[in-house]
Amino acid sequence: MVEPYLIVDIETCPLDIDRYLSLDEERQKELINPIDSKIIALGIRHDGKNKIFLGDNEKEILEKFWSELDAIKKQHPTISIAGFSITNFDLPFITARSFIHGITISPFTIKQTIDLREKINAYRYGPTRGKLKDYASILGLKVLDIEGKDIPHLHKNKNQDEIKEYLLNDLELTDALYKRAIKTNIIKIVKW
């Protein structure tokens, strides 16, 4: 039996999109942090259903996310939160942006967080090749042509439908990788 879990993924955008778009790709990456960027979309996948919080009001997105997480945790107190690079990117970003807005969070335990990138790479130290889309392609899953680096441009042009489609696809890809990690026992790799 699979333990209860939920998938979390975010899409972010620099606070100063015009400055971001004027920089080369390396400099653009430097702006994707919780001080210089914000969350414009946040998705949860639980029990095969997706819930997307999307828009310009980051505070509202975060409040809805924490409220939804609280509601799920009431039903499943020991639920695991899973994602791809979730412990290095998504959760720190969500937490820091919640702090900035003064939003009360729903406490979570990193020990109950499942970072699929770390599991698949057996907690390898240092940089490693392999994005979510790379692994999804290897598994033969449908991958969209949009990439994370395209999100600020899409946001600037108010292409929210494409951002939503991208986030929904990432939630489904992550869920498929999670199921493969269970099937292959990779999910059972622990660091300590």
PDB file of C-alpha atoms in Angstrom:
ATOM      1  CA  MET A   1       0.000   0.000   0.000  1.00  0.00           C
ATOM      2  CA  VAL A   2       1.277   3.446  -0.931  1.00  0.00           C
ATOM      3  CA  GLU A   3       1.639   5.855   1.972  1.00  0.00           C
ATOM      4  CA  PRO A   4      -0.354   9.084   1.536  1.00  0.00           C
ATOM      5  CA  TYR A   5       1.570  11.780  -0.308  1.00  0.00           C
ATOM      6  CA  LEU A   6       1.020  15.007  -2.153  1.00  0.00           C
ATOM      7  CA  ILE A   7       3.055  16.645  -4.890  1.00  0.00           C
ATOM      8  CA  VAL A   8       3.969  20.332  -4.691  1.00  0.00           C
ATOM      9  CA  ASP A   9       5.430  22.486  -7.458  1.00  0.00           C
ATOM     10  CA  ILE A  10       5.813  26.231  -7.941  1.00  0.00           C
ATOM     11  CA  GLU A  11       6.434  28.649 -10.767  1.00  0.00           C
ATOM     12  CA  THR A  12       8.349  31.817 -10.008  1.00  0.00           C
ATOM     13  CA  CYS A  13       9.016  35.125 -11.676  1.00  0.00           C
ATOM     14  CA  PRO A  14      11.505  37.907 -10.929  1.00  0.00           C
ATOM     15  CA  LEU A  15      10.048  41.020  -9.320  1.00  0.00           C
ATOM     16  CA  ASP A  16      11.707  43.075 -12.071  1.00  0.00           C
ATOM     17  CA  ILE A  17      10.851  41.124 -15.222  1.00  0.00           C
ATOM     18  CA  ASP A  18      12.289  43.701 -17.628  1.00  0.00           C
ATOM     19  CA  ARG A  19      15.673  43.593 -15.901  1.00  0.00           C
ATOM     20  CA  TYR A  20      15.543  39.775 -15.904  1.00  0.00           C
ATOM     21  CA  LEU A  21      14.769  39.615 -19.633  1.00  0.00           C
ATOM     22  CA  SER A  22      17.671  41.966 -20.424  1.00  0.00           C
ATOM     23  CA  LEU A  23      20.233  39.636 -18.802  1.00  0.00           C
ATOM     24  CA  ASP A  24      22.034  36.588 -20.178  1.00  0.00           C
ATOM     25  CA  GLU A  25      20.876  33.170 -18.960  1.00  0.00           C
ATOM     26  CA  GLU A  26      23.523  32.850 -16.221  1.00  0.00           C
ATOM     27  CA  ARG A  27      22.647  36.257 -14.745  1.00  0.00           C
ATOM     28  CA  GLN A  28      18.939  35.445 -15.017  1.00  0.00           C
ATOM     29  CA  LYS A  29      19.433  32.385 -12.781  1.00  0.00           C
ATOM     30  CA  GLU A  30      20.875  34.640 -10.061  1.00  0.00           C
ATOM     31  CA  LEU A  31      17.538  36.470  -9.791  1.00  0.00           C
ATOM     32  CA  ILE A  32      15.512  33.309  -9.174  1.00  0.00           C
ATOM     33  CA  ASN A  33      15.592  33.442  -5.387  1.00  0.00           C
ATOM     34  CA  PRO A  34      13.013  34.392  -2.726  1.00  0.00           C
ATOM     35  CA  ILE A  35      14.373  37.934  -2.348  1.00  0.00           C
ATOM     36  CA  ASP A  36      14.425  38.933  -6.034  1.00  0.00           C
ATOM     37  CA  SER A  37      11.504  36.797  -7.266  1.00  0.00           C
ATOM     38  CA  LYS A  38       7.974  35.825  -6.310  1.00  0.00           C
ATOM     39  CA  ILE A  39       5.633  32.873  -6.729  1.00  0.00           C
ATOM     40  CA  ILE A  40       3.100  33.322  -9.521  1.00  0.00           C
ATOM     41  CA  ALA A  41       1.693  29.785  -9.543  1.00  0.00           C
ATOM     42  CA  LEU A  42       1.601  26.985  -7.024  1.00  0.00           C
ATOM     43  CA  GLY A  43       0.222  23.512  -7.617  1.00  0.00           C
ATOM     44  CA  ILE A  44      -0.741  20.585  -5.426  1.00  0.00           C
ATOM     45  CA  ARG A  45      -1.504  17.070  -6.676  1.00  0.00           C
ATOM     46  CA  HIS A  46      -3.199  14.806  -4.167  1.00  0.00           C
ATOM     47  CA  ASP A  47      -5.195  11.609  -4.754  1.00  0.00           C
ATOM     48  CA  GLY A  48      -4.881  12.079  -8.521  1.00  0.00           C
ATOM     49  CA  LYS A  49      -6.425  15.556  -8.426  1.00  0.00           C
ATOM     50  CA  ASN A  50      -4.687  18.848  -9.125  1.00  0.00           C
ATOM     51  CA  LYS A  51      -5.292  22.181  -7.459  1.00  0.00           C
ATOM     52  CA  ILE A  52      -3.646  25.256  -8.963  1.00  0.00           C
ATOM     53  CA  PHE A  53      -3.281  28.658  -7.313  1.00  0.00           C
ATOM     54  CA  LEU A  54      -2.319  31.205  -9.951  1.00  0.00           C
ATOM     55  CA  GLY A  55      -2.207  34.967 -10.370  1.00  0.00           C
ATOM     56  CA  ASP A  56      -0.531  38.236  -9.485  1.00  0.00           C
ATOM     57  CA  ASN A  57      -1.456  38.199  -5.785  1.00  0.00           C
ATOM     58  CA  GLU A  58       1.322  36.099  -4.288  1.00  0.00           C
ATOM     59  CA  LYS A  59       0.065  36.572  -0.726  1.00  0.00           C
ATOM     60  CA  GLU A  60      -3.311  35.125  -1.689  1.00  0.00           C
ATOM     61  CA  ILE A  61      -1.651  32.203  -3.512  1.00  0.00           C
ATOM     62  CA  LEU A  62       0.374  31.371  -0.404  1.00  0.00           C
ATOM     63  CA  GLU A  63      -2.571  31.709   1.980  1.00  0.00           C
ATOM     64  CA  LYS A  64      -4.644  29.349  -0.185  1.00  0.00           C
ATOM     65  CA  PHE A  65      -1.760  26.881  -0.384  1.00  0.00           C
ATOM     66  CA  TRP A  66      -1.242  26.738   3.396  1.00  0.00           C
ATOM     67  CA  SER A  67      -4.996  26.457   3.964  1.00  0.00           C
ATOM     68  CA  GLU A  68      -5.210  23.553   1.501  1.00  0.00           C
ATOM     69  CA  LEU A  69      -2.180  21.870   3.064  1.00  0.00           C
ATOM     70  CA  ASP A  70      -3.782  22.207   6.524  1.00  0.00           C
ATOM     71  CA  ALA A  71      -6.994  20.630   5.244  1.00  0.00           C
ATOM     72  CA  ILE A  72      -5.117  17.686   3.688  1.00  0.00           C
ATOM     73  CA  LYS A  73      -3.004  17.194   6.827  1.00  0.00           C
ATOM     74  CA  LYS A  74      -6.160  16.999   8.959  1.00  0.00           C
ATOM     75  CA  GLN A  75      -7.210  13.969   6.900  1.00  0.00           C
ATOM     76  CA  HIS A  76      -3.669  12.523   6.692  1.00  0.00           C
ATOM     77  CA  PRO A  77      -1.511  13.786   9.610  1.00  0.00           C
ATOM     78  CA  THR A  78       1.572  11.860   8.454  1.00  0.00           C
ATOM     79  CA  ILE A  79       1.303  12.730   4.766  1.00  0.00           C
ATOM     80  CA  SER A  80       4.555  13.141   2.861  1.00  0.00           C
ATOM     81  CA  ILE A  81       5.192  16.161   0.676  1.00  0.00           C
ATOM     82  CA  ALA A  82       6.948  15.200  -2.548  1.00  0.00           C
ATOM     83  CA  GLY A  83       8.450  17.085  -5.442  1.00  0.00           C
ATOM     84  CA  PHE A  84      11.395  17.355  -7.779  1.00  0.00           C
ATOM     85  CA  SER A  85      14.078  19.537  -6.146  1.00  0.00           C
ATOM     86  CA  ILE A  86      11.510  20.357  -3.488  1.00  0.00           C
ATOM     87  CA  THR A  87      13.939  20.555  -0.559  1.00  0.00           C
ATOM     88  CA  ASN A  88      16.404  22.759  -2.426  1.00  0.00           C
ATOM     89  CA  PHE A  89      13.970  25.022  -4.251  1.00  0.00           C
ATOM     90  CA  ASP A  90      10.180  24.810  -3.802  1.00  0.00           C
ATOM     91  CA  LEU A  91       9.801  24.518  -0.030  1.00  0.00           C
ATOM     92  CA  PRO A  92      12.529  27.044   0.862  1.00  0.00           C
ATOM     93  CA  PHE A  93      11.025  29.470  -1.666  1.00  0.00           C
ATOM     94  CA  ILE A  94       7.464  28.980  -0.353  1.00  0.00           C
ATOM     95  CA  THR A  95       8.626  29.355   3.240  1.00  0.00           C
ATOM     96  CA  ALA A  96      10.739  32.463   2.627  1.00  0.00           C
ATOM     97  CA  ARG A  97       8.012  34.194   0.601  1.00  0.00           C
ATOM     98  CA  SER A  98       5.486  33.341   3.360  1.00  0.00           C
ATOM     99  CA  PHE A  99       7.859  34.902   5.888  1.00  0.00           C
ATOM    100  CA  ILE A 100       8.158  38.045   3.744  1.00  0.00           C
ATOM    101  CA  HIS A 101       4.351  38.362   3.604  1.00  0.00           C
ATOM    102  CA  GLY A 102       3.913  37.530   7.314  1.00  0.00           C
ATOM    103  CA  ILE A 103       1.820  34.450   6.532  1.00  0.00           C
ATOM    104  CA  THR A 104       1.420  31.733   9.147  1.00  0.00           C
ATOM    105  CA  ILE A 105       2.539  28.441   7.644  1.00  0.00           C
ATOM    106  CA  SER A 106       1.465  24.871   8.290  1.00  0.00           C
ATOM    107  CA  PRO A 107       4.596  23.364   9.856  1.00  0.00           C
ATOM    108  CA  PHE A 108       6.108  20.407   8.026  1.00  0.00           C
ATOM    109  CA  THR A 109       8.970  18.025   8.632  1.00  0.00           C
ATOM    110  CA  ILE A 110      11.813  17.831   6.148  1.00  0.00           C
ATOM    111  CA  LYS A 111      12.179  14.179   7.141  1.00  0.00           C
ATOM    112  CA  GLN A 112       8.684  13.578   5.688  1.00  0.00           C
ATOM    113  CA  THR A 113       9.582  15.463   2.510  1.00  0.00           C
ATOM    114  CA  ILE A 114      10.490  13.387  -0.507  1.00  0.00           C
ATOM    115  CA  ASP A 115      12.778  15.064  -2.985  1.00  0.00           C
ATOM    116  CA  LEU A 116      12.697  12.861  -6.062  1.00  0.00           C
ATOM    117  CA  ARG A 117      15.789  14.449  -7.553  1.00  0.00           C
ATOM    118  CA  GLU A 118      17.772  13.541  -4.427  1.00  0.00           C
ATOM    119  CA  LYS A 119      16.328  10.004  -4.339  1.00  0.00           C
ATOM    120  CA  ILE A 120      16.988   9.308  -8.028  1.00  0.00           C
ATOM    121  CA  ASN A 121      20.572  10.524  -7.606  1.00  0.00           C
ATOM    122  CA  ALA A 122      21.040   8.663  -4.288  1.00  0.00           C
ATOM    123  CA  TYR A 123      21.791  11.968  -2.543  1.00  0.00           C
ATOM    124  CA  ARG A 124      24.819  12.628  -4.701  1.00  0.00           C
ATOM    125  CA  TYR A 125      26.817  15.596  -3.495  1.00  0.00           C
ATOM    126  CA  GLY A 126      27.376  18.440  -5.941  1.00  0.00           C
ATOM    127  CA  PRO A 127      25.810  19.348  -9.267  1.00  0.00           C
ATOM    128  CA  THR A 128      24.160  16.591 -11.217  1.00  0.00           C
ATOM    129  CA  ARG A 129      22.608  16.401 -14.646  1.00  0.00           C
ATOM    130  CA  GLY A 130      18.952  15.564 -14.966  1.00  0.00           C
ATOM    131  CA  LYS A 131      15.930  17.845 -14.850  1.00  0.00           C
ATOM    132  CA  LEU A 132      12.371  16.678 -14.328  1.00  0.00           C
ATOM    133  CA  LYS A 133      11.786  16.785 -18.078  1.00  0.00           C
ATOM    134  CA  ASP A 134      14.906  14.700 -18.758  1.00  0.00           C
ATOM    135  CA  TYR A 135      13.684  11.861 -16.560  1.00  0.00           C
ATOM    136  CA  ALA A 136      10.127  12.211 -17.862  1.00  0.00           C
ATOM    137  CA  SER A 137      11.366  11.924 -21.465  1.00  0.00           C
ATOM    138  CA  ILE A 138      13.358   8.812 -20.587  1.00  0.00           C
ATOM    139  CA  LEU A 139      10.160   7.296 -19.181  1.00  0.00           C
ATOM    140  CA  GLY A 140       8.293   8.209 -22.386  1.00  0.00           C
ATOM    141  CA  LEU A 141       6.025  10.756 -20.716  1.00  0.00           C
ATOM    142  CA  LYS A 142       4.514  13.763 -22.518  1.00  0.00           C
ATOM    143  CA  VAL A 143       6.775  16.771 -22.014  1.00  0.00           C
ATOM    144  CA  LEU A 144       5.768  20.282 -23.034  1.00  0.00           C
ATOM    145  CA  ASP A 145       8.070  22.569 -25.022  1.00  0.00           C
ATOM    146  CA  ILE A 146       7.870  25.213 -22.264  1.00  0.00           C
ATOM    147  CA  GLU A 147      10.712  25.414 -19.729  1.00  0.00           C
ATOM    148  CA  GLY A 148      10.990  27.119 -16.364  1.00  0.00           C
ATOM    149  CA  LYS A 149      13.088  29.884 -17.892  1.00  0.00           C
ATOM    150  CA  ASP A 150      10.100  30.747 -20.140  1.00  0.00           C
ATOM    151  CA  ILE A 151       7.768  31.487 -17.224  1.00  0.00           C
ATOM    152  CA  PRO A 152       8.788  35.147 -16.667  1.00  0.00           C
ATOM    153  CA  HIS A 153       8.184  35.923 -20.353  1.00  0.00           C
ATOM    154  CA  LEU A 154       4.814  34.122 -20.273  1.00  0.00           C
ATOM    155  CA  HIS A 155       3.887  35.987 -17.097  1.00  0.00           C
ATOM    156  CA  LYS A 156       4.839  39.356 -18.565  1.00  0.00           C
ATOM    157  CA  ASN A 157       2.633  38.613 -21.593  1.00  0.00           C
ATOM    158  CA  LYS A 158      -0.220  37.454 -19.314  1.00  0.00           C
ATOM    159  CA  ASN A 159      -0.218  33.908 -20.750  1.00  0.00           C
ATOM    160  CA  GLN A 160      -1.680  32.380 -17.607  1.00  0.00           C
ATOM    161  CA  ASP A 161      -3.271  29.474 -19.471  1.00  0.00           C
ATOM    162  CA  GLU A 162       0.172  28.331 -20.685  1.00  0.00           C
ATOM    163  CA  ILE A 163       1.659  28.727 -17.202  1.00  0.00           C
ATOM    164  CA  LYS A 164      -1.207  26.673 -15.767  1.00  0.00           C
ATOM    165  CA  GLU A 165      -0.785  23.983 -18.447  1.00  0.00           C
ATOM    166  CA  TYR A 166       2.963  23.842 -17.727  1.00  0.00           C
ATOM    167  CA  LEU A 167       2.405  23.535 -13.974  1.00  0.00           C
ATOM    168  CA  LEU A 168      -0.257  20.844 -14.415  1.00  0.00           C
ATOM    169  CA  ASN A 169       2.114  18.902 -16.678  1.00  0.00           C
ATOM    170  CA  ASP A 170       4.929  19.173 -14.111  1.00  0.00           C
ATOM    171  CA  LEU A 171       2.627  17.897 -11.338  1.00  0.00           C
ATOM    172  CA  GLU A 172       1.676  14.887 -13.454  1.00  0.00           C
ATOM    173  CA  LEU A 173       5.290  14.204 -14.478  1.00  0.00           C
ATOM    174  CA  THR A 174       6.411  14.388 -10.855  1.00  0.00           C
ATOM    175  CA  ASP A 175       3.633  12.013  -9.823  1.00  0.00           C
ATOM    176  CA  ALA A 176       4.710   9.534 -12.519  1.00  0.00           C
ATOM    177  CA  LEU A 177       8.335   9.735 -11.327  1.00  0.00           C
ATOM    178  CA  TYR A 178       7.149   9.218  -7.745  1.00  0.00           C
ATOM    179  CA  LYS A 179       5.288   6.054  -8.753  1.00  0.00           C
ATOM    180  CA  ARG A 180       8.381   4.780 -10.627  1.00  0.00           C
ATOM    181  CA  ALA A 181      10.526   5.501  -7.559  1.00  0.00           C
ATOM    182  CA  ILE A 182       8.130   3.399  -5.462  1.00  0.00           C
ATOM    183  CA  LYS A 183       8.129   0.552  -8.008  1.00  0.00           C
ATOM    184  CA  THR A 184      11.947   0.494  -8.152  1.00  0.00           C
ATOM    185  CA  ASN A 185      12.439   0.904  -4.357  1.00  0.00           C
ATOM    186  CA  ILE A 186      14.396   4.101  -5.003  1.00  0.00           C
ATOM    187  CA  ILE A 187      11.887   5.817  -2.740  1.00  0.00           C
ATOM    188  CA  LYS A 188      13.371   3.813   0.159  1.00  0.00           C
ATOM    189  CA  ILE A 189      16.857   5.307  -0.156  1.00  0.00           C
ATOM    190  CA  VAL A 190      17.619   7.322   2.955  1.00  0.00           C
ATOM    191  CA  LYS A 191      20.502   9.660   3.535  1.00  0.00           C
ATOM    192  CA  TRP A 192      21.254   8.758   7.130  1.00  0.00           C
TER     193      TRP A 192
END
